[in-house]
Amino acid sequence: MTTLLVIAKEPRPGRVKTRLTPPFTPAQAAGLAEASLTDTLRAVAGAPATRRILVLDGRPGPWLPPGFDVVPSARAASTTVSPTPSPAAPDRPC
């Protein structure tokens, strides 16, 4: 059984590709994000797999092809995300 997973944000202006503004407007940046997500989802839809999952921060839109299970991302599922503490790095000589 092969499962393919895509992790993404809903392509909404002001929430995606924010490092492109400026020179792009938030709407243009969201359009780019939507085009990229559409290409990725089409590629995954065409790949051989028994299950395709989209982990999504936001809501599905018309860009979502059929055949994907959509689950909310941890960020979307809760209002706060508590970081997992990482173990301390070992001392290393400089």
PDB file of C-alpha atoms in Angstrom:
ATOM      1  CA  MET A   1       0.000   0.000   0.000  1.00  0.00           C
ATOM      2  CA  THR A   2       1.441   3.343  -1.068  1.00  0.00           C
ATOM      3  CA  THR A   3       0.241   6.562   0.538  1.00  0.00           C
ATOM      4  CA  LEU A   4       1.257   9.956  -0.819  1.00  0.00           C
ATOM      5  CA  LEU A   5       1.037  12.995   1.437  1.00  0.00           C
ATOM      6  CA  VAL A   6       0.970  16.676   0.514  1.00  0.00           C
ATOM      7  CA  ILE A   7       1.246  19.337   3.223  1.00  0.00           C
ATOM      8  CA  ALA A   8      -0.060  22.764   2.202  1.00  0.00           C
ATOM      9  CA  LYS A   9      -1.764  26.006   3.145  1.00  0.00           C
ATOM     10  CA  GLU A  10      -4.953  27.241   1.556  1.00  0.00           C
ATOM     11  CA  PRO A  11      -3.778  29.794  -1.040  1.00  0.00           C
ATOM     12  CA  ARG A  12      -5.330  32.923   0.500  1.00  0.00           C
ATOM     13  CA  PRO A  13      -3.954  36.443  -0.002  1.00  0.00           C
ATOM     14  CA  GLY A  14      -1.848  37.558   2.928  1.00  0.00           C
ATOM     15  CA  ARG A  15      -1.325  33.998   4.215  1.00  0.00           C
ATOM     16  CA  VAL A  16       0.896  32.433   1.552  1.00  0.00           C
ATOM     17  CA  LYS A  17       4.049  33.439  -0.306  1.00  0.00           C
ATOM     18  CA  THR A  18       4.303  36.540   1.880  1.00  0.00           C
ATOM     19  CA  ARG A  19       8.023  36.917   1.177  1.00  0.00           C
ATOM     20  CA  LEU A  20       7.101  37.762  -2.414  1.00  0.00           C
ATOM     21  CA  THR A  21       5.267  40.921  -1.310  1.00  0.00           C
ATOM     22  CA  PRO A  22       6.467  43.293  -2.517  1.00  0.00           C
ATOM     23  CA  PRO A  23       7.033  43.233  -5.506  1.00  0.00           C
ATOM     24  CA  PHE A  24       3.878  41.082  -5.886  1.00  0.00           C
ATOM     25  CA  THR A  25       0.557  42.028  -4.347  1.00  0.00           C
ATOM     26  CA  PRO A  26      -0.897  39.586  -1.815  1.00  0.00           C
ATOM     27  CA  ALA A  27      -3.447  38.499  -4.444  1.00  0.00           C
ATOM     28  CA  GLN A  28      -0.717  37.845  -7.020  1.00  0.00           C
ATOM     29  CA  ALA A  29       1.308  35.871  -4.464  1.00  0.00           C
ATOM     30  CA  ALA A  30      -1.777  33.802  -3.584  1.00  0.00           C
ATOM     31  CA  GLY A  31      -2.359  33.170  -7.300  1.00  0.00           C
ATOM     32  CA  LEU A  32       1.185  31.857  -7.604  1.00  0.00           C
ATOM     33  CA  ALA A  33       0.679  29.648  -4.536  1.00  0.00           C
ATOM     34  CA  GLU A  34      -2.567  28.298  -5.996  1.00  0.00           C
ATOM     35  CA  ALA A  35      -0.907  27.526  -9.340  1.00  0.00           C
ATOM     36  CA  SER A  36       1.944  25.734  -7.582  1.00  0.00           C
ATOM     37  CA  LEU A  37      -0.416  23.759  -5.361  1.00  0.00           C
ATOM     38  CA  THR A  38      -2.583  22.839  -8.359  1.00  0.00           C
ATOM     39  CA  ASP A  39       0.476  21.521 -10.232  1.00  0.00           C
ATOM     40  CA  THR A  40       1.613  19.528  -7.199  1.00  0.00           C
ATOM     41  CA  LEU A  41      -1.802  18.003  -6.581  1.00  0.00           C
ATOM     42  CA  ARG A  42      -2.192  17.050 -10.251  1.00  0.00           C
ATOM     43  CA  ALA A  43       1.200  15.339 -10.191  1.00  0.00           C
ATOM     44  CA  VAL A  44       0.305  13.437  -7.030  1.00  0.00           C
ATOM     45  CA  ALA A  45      -3.120  12.517  -8.448  1.00  0.00           C
ATOM     46  CA  GLY A  46      -1.389  11.012 -11.481  1.00  0.00           C
ATOM     47  CA  ALA A  47       1.128   9.018  -9.470  1.00  0.00           C
ATOM     48  CA  PRO A  48       0.464   5.381  -8.626  1.00  0.00           C
ATOM     49  CA  ALA A  49      -0.798   5.220  -5.039  1.00  0.00           C
ATOM     50  CA  THR A  50      -3.534   3.548  -3.059  1.00  0.00           C
ATOM     51  CA  ARG A  51      -4.208   6.651  -0.961  1.00  0.00           C
ATOM     52  CA  ARG A  52      -3.592  10.381  -1.369  1.00  0.00           C
ATOM     53  CA  ILE A  53      -3.793  12.713   1.619  1.00  0.00           C
ATOM     54  CA  LEU A  54      -3.744  16.499   1.714  1.00  0.00           C
ATOM     55  CA  VAL A  55      -2.813  17.880   5.136  1.00  0.00           C
ATOM     56  CA  LEU A  56      -4.281  21.343   4.840  1.00  0.00           C
ATOM     57  CA  ASP A  57      -4.035  24.543   6.845  1.00  0.00           C
ATOM     58  CA  GLY A  58      -7.291  26.137   5.687  1.00  0.00           C
ATOM     59  CA  ARG A  59     -10.224  25.022   3.576  1.00  0.00           C
ATOM     60  CA  PRO A  60     -10.248  23.027   0.344  1.00  0.00           C
ATOM     61  CA  GLY A  61     -11.057  24.965  -2.814  1.00  0.00           C
ATOM     62  CA  PRO A  62     -11.745  24.335  -6.482  1.00  0.00           C
ATOM     63  CA  TRP A  63      -8.032  23.598  -6.950  1.00  0.00           C
ATOM     64  CA  LEU A  64      -8.431  20.233  -5.121  1.00  0.00           C
ATOM     65  CA  PRO A  65      -8.799  17.331  -7.575  1.00  0.00           C
ATOM     66  CA  PRO A  66     -10.930  14.317  -6.673  1.00  0.00           C
ATOM     67  CA  GLY A  67      -9.348  11.354  -4.929  1.00  0.00           C
ATOM     68  CA  PHE A  68      -7.712  13.113  -1.955  1.00  0.00           C
ATOM     69  CA  ASP A  69      -8.513  12.656   1.707  1.00  0.00           C
ATOM     70  CA  VAL A  70      -8.223  16.057   3.385  1.00  0.00           C
ATOM     71  CA  VAL A  71      -7.156  16.323   7.014  1.00  0.00           C
ATOM     72  CA  PRO A  72      -6.562  19.538   8.937  1.00  0.00           C
ATOM     73  CA  SER A  73      -2.983  20.381   9.801  1.00  0.00           C
ATOM     74  CA  ALA A  74      -2.029  20.598  13.468  1.00  0.00           C
ATOM     75  CA  ARG A  75      -1.836  24.383  13.087  1.00  0.00           C
ATOM     76  CA  ALA A  76      -5.348  24.500  11.641  1.00  0.00           C
ATOM     77  CA  ALA A  77      -6.714  22.056  14.214  1.00  0.00           C
ATOM     78  CA  SER A  78      -5.694  24.141  17.220  1.00  0.00           C
ATOM     79  CA  THR A  79      -5.280  27.798  17.930  1.00  0.00           C
ATOM     80  CA  THR A  80      -1.918  27.302  19.585  1.00  0.00           C
ATOM     81  CA  VAL A  81       0.940  25.111  18.568  1.00  0.00           C
ATOM     82  CA  SER A  82       3.277  24.259  21.381  1.00  0.00           C
ATOM     83  CA  PRO A  83       6.770  23.459  20.187  1.00  0.00           C
ATOM     84  CA  THR A  84       8.322  20.171  21.163  1.00  0.00           C
ATOM     85  CA  PRO A  85      11.456  20.813  23.188  1.00  0.00           C
ATOM     86  CA  SER A  86      14.563  19.569  21.455  1.00  0.00           C
ATOM     87  CA  PRO A  87      17.379  17.908  23.343  1.00  0.00           C
ATOM     88  CA  ALA A  88      20.322  20.122  24.153  1.00  0.00           C
ATOM     89  CA  ALA A  89      23.114  20.026  21.627  1.00  0.00           C
ATOM     90  CA  PRO A  90      26.270  18.371  22.899  1.00  0.00           C
ATOM     91  CA  ASP A  91      29.170  20.634  23.707  1.00  0.00           C
ATOM     92  CA  ARG A  92      31.539  20.878  20.780  1.00  0.00           C
ATOM     93  CA  PRO A  93      34.897  22.568  20.612  1.00  0.00           C
ATOM     94  CA  CYS A  94      35.018  25.656  18.423  1.00  0.00           C
TER      95      CYS A  94
END
